Amino acid sequence: MLQDVVIDIHSLSQISPSVAAEQDADPRLLLALHFIANNHSQASLGLKDVSKSAGLSAWYFSRLFNTSMRMGLREYLKNVRLEHACRLLKSSSLSIKEIAASVGYNHLSDFYHHFKSGHGISPLVFRRQARRTSTLLEDLSAPRTMQQLPRQ
């Protein structure tokens, strides 16, 4: 089903969902998914905008989306925004407030609430853990000199 399709938010303008899923999906739904991926940072993005991008009435689009994706548009949009926020938290030096705004949140408290309910930790803790993990991976992959090798 389409909900199993992993969408690469960061580069979706170049990459589409899997070909198999595209063959089974309603092309109007695919247009809407691409529209969401490209416009998720607009805080005012809603059902009317997305349904218009698919060329469908809001009522019909809502039914099609819920049936195909097995979730509502708001939940899907929230997931897209949080996934993009995670990437930014891992890879950028933007403040959490700037990240929240860049993924479409007008209110920092809403971002914190959604992030914590989705990930179980605050965005700040997530960023610290991601950086710690990244540092550990870099240390493990760095070539060692003879002096750094453990003695036997």
Short mmCIF file of C-alpha atoms in Angstrom, two decimals:
data_model
loop_
_atom_site.label_atom_id
_atom_site.label_comp_id
_atom_site.label_asym_id
_atom_site.label_seq_id
_atom_site.Cartn_x
_atom_site.Cartn_y
_atom_site.Cartn_z
CA MET A 1 0.00 0.00 0.00
CA LEU A 2 1.13 3.58 -0.44
CA GLN A 3 1.69 4.18 3.24
CA ASP A 4 4.65 1.80 2.99
CA VAL A 5 6.34 4.01 0.41
CA VAL A 6 9.26 5.86 1.90
CA ILE A 7 9.49 9.39 0.60
CA ASP A 8 12.83 11.14 0.65
CA ILE A 9 11.66 14.62 1.64
CA HIS A 10 15.02 16.27 1.16
CA SER A 11 15.26 15.36 -2.52
CA LEU A 12 11.74 14.50 -3.56
CA SER A 13 11.78 16.99 -6.38
CA GLN A 14 14.22 14.63 -8.13
CA ILE A 15 13.08 11.25 -6.78
CA SER A 16 9.58 9.85 -6.85
CA PRO A 17 8.06 7.11 -4.68
CA SER A 18 8.81 3.55 -5.75
CA VAL A 19 7.79 2.62 -9.26
CA ALA A 20 5.63 -0.30 -8.10
CA ALA A 21 3.63 1.94 -5.80
CA GLU A 22 3.25 4.53 -8.54
CA GLN A 23 1.81 1.96 -10.93
CA ASP A 24 -0.90 1.01 -8.43
CA ALA A 25 -1.67 4.49 -7.19
CA ASP A 26 -4.11 7.05 -8.47
CA PRO A 27 -2.00 9.59 -10.41
CA ARG A 28 -3.93 12.43 -8.79
CA LEU A 29 -2.85 11.15 -5.38
CA LEU A 30 0.75 11.02 -6.54
CA LEU A 31 0.48 14.63 -7.70
CA ALA A 32 -0.79 15.55 -4.25
CA LEU A 33 2.03 13.65 -2.49
CA HIS A 34 4.63 15.46 -4.60
CA PHE A 35 2.88 18.75 -3.92
CA ILE A 36 3.03 18.05 -0.17
CA ALA A 37 6.71 17.11 -0.37
CA ASN A 38 7.53 20.32 -2.20
CA ASN A 39 5.32 22.63 -0.11
CA HIS A 40 5.32 21.12 3.39
CA SER A 41 7.16 24.15 4.72
CA GLN A 42 4.14 26.39 4.11
CA ALA A 43 2.45 26.74 7.48
CA SER A 44 -0.93 27.39 5.86
CA LEU A 45 -0.84 24.23 3.71
CA GLY A 46 -4.16 22.46 4.06
CA LEU A 47 -6.72 20.19 2.48
CA LYS A 48 -7.99 22.86 0.09
CA ASP A 49 -4.51 23.53 -1.33
CA VAL A 50 -3.55 19.86 -1.67
CA SER A 51 -6.87 18.78 -3.19
CA LYS A 52 -6.63 21.65 -5.69
CA SER A 53 -3.14 20.47 -6.71
CA ALA A 54 -4.66 17.05 -7.48
CA GLY A 55 -7.58 18.56 -9.37
CA LEU A 56 -10.15 17.09 -6.98
CA SER A 57 -12.78 18.42 -4.63
CA ALA A 58 -11.69 18.59 -1.01
CA TRP A 59 -14.33 16.02 -0.03
CA TYR A 60 -13.35 13.48 -2.69
CA PHE A 61 -9.64 14.00 -2.16
CA SER A 62 -10.00 13.52 1.59
CA ARG A 63 -11.74 10.18 1.06
CA LEU A 64 -9.19 9.06 -1.53
CA PHE A 65 -6.27 10.11 0.66
CA ASN A 66 -7.61 8.43 3.81
CA THR A 67 -8.37 5.21 1.95
CA SER A 68 -5.05 5.05 0.12
CA MET A 69 -2.73 6.27 2.85
CA ARG A 70 -4.61 4.82 5.84
CA MET A 71 -4.22 8.13 7.65
CA GLY A 72 -5.56 11.63 7.38
CA LEU A 73 -3.87 14.47 5.57
CA ARG A 74 -2.99 16.31 8.78
CA GLU A 75 -1.22 13.27 10.23
CA TYR A 76 0.66 12.66 6.98
CA LEU A 77 1.69 16.30 6.73
CA LYS A 78 2.85 16.25 10.35
CA ASN A 79 4.94 13.13 9.65
CA VAL A 80 6.52 14.73 6.56
CA ARG A 81 7.38 17.87 8.50
CA LEU A 82 8.85 15.94 11.44
CA GLU A 83 10.92 13.73 9.14
CA HIS A 84 12.39 16.82 7.51
CA ALA A 85 12.96 18.38 10.94
CA CYS A 86 14.91 15.29 12.01
CA ARG A 87 17.19 15.64 9.01
CA LEU A 88 17.77 19.30 9.80
CA LEU A 89 18.40 18.59 13.47
CA LYS A 90 21.05 16.04 12.50
CA SER A 91 22.76 17.98 9.76
CA SER A 92 22.34 21.71 10.27
CA SER A 93 23.35 24.30 12.80
CA LEU A 94 20.00 26.10 12.59
CA SER A 95 18.32 26.81 15.90
CA ILE A 96 15.34 24.68 16.84
CA LYS A 97 13.10 27.70 16.36
CA GLU A 98 14.46 28.19 12.84
CA ILE A 99 13.97 24.51 12.04
CA ALA A 100 10.40 24.58 13.31
CA ALA A 101 9.64 27.57 11.09
CA SER A 102 11.39 26.06 8.08
CA VAL A 103 9.26 22.89 8.21
CA GLY A 104 5.98 24.76 8.52
CA TYR A 105 5.30 25.37 12.21
CA ASN A 106 4.13 28.83 13.24
CA HIS A 107 4.29 28.01 16.93
CA LEU A 108 7.35 26.50 18.57
CA SER A 109 5.17 24.88 21.25
CA ASP A 110 3.26 22.92 18.58
CA PHE A 111 6.54 21.73 17.08
CA TYR A 112 7.85 20.58 20.47
CA HIS A 113 4.57 18.83 21.27
CA HIS A 114 4.39 16.99 17.93
CA PHE A 115 8.09 16.11 17.98
CA LYS A 116 7.99 14.76 21.50
CA SER A 117 4.82 12.77 20.90
CA GLY A 118 6.32 11.29 17.72
CA HIS A 119 9.84 10.58 18.96
CA GLY A 120 9.51 10.40 22.72
CA ILE A 121 12.19 13.04 23.25
CA SER A 122 12.51 16.77 22.69
CA PRO A 123 14.16 18.13 19.54
CA LEU A 124 17.14 19.32 21.60
CA VAL A 125 17.75 15.86 23.08
CA PHE A 126 17.31 14.33 19.61
CA ARG A 127 19.96 16.68 18.20
CA ARG A 128 22.39 15.92 21.03
CA GLN A 129 21.94 12.17 20.61
CA ALA A 130 22.33 12.42 16.82
CA ARG A 131 25.54 14.40 17.18
CA ARG A 132 26.88 12.01 19.80
CA THR A 133 26.13 9.05 17.52
CA SER A 134 27.70 10.81 14.55
CA THR A 135 30.85 11.55 16.55
CA LEU A 136 31.10 7.93 17.69
CA LEU A 137 30.72 6.67 14.12
CA GLU A 138 33.39 9.07 12.90
CA ASP A 139 35.74 7.91 15.67
CA LEU A 140 35.15 4.27 14.75
CA SER A 141 35.72 4.83 11.04
CA ALA A 142 38.81 7.04 11.41
CA PRO A 143 42.07 5.33 10.50
CA ARG A 144 44.26 4.60 13.48
CA THR A 145 47.99 5.10 13.71
CA MET A 146 50.32 2.62 15.33
CA GLN A 147 50.30 4.68 18.54
CA GLN A 148 46.51 4.51 18.80
CA LEU A 149 46.24 0.75 18.35
CA PRO A 150 45.69 -1.21 21.57
CA ARG A 151 48.67 -3.23 22.80
CA GLN A 152 48.41 -6.98 23.18
#
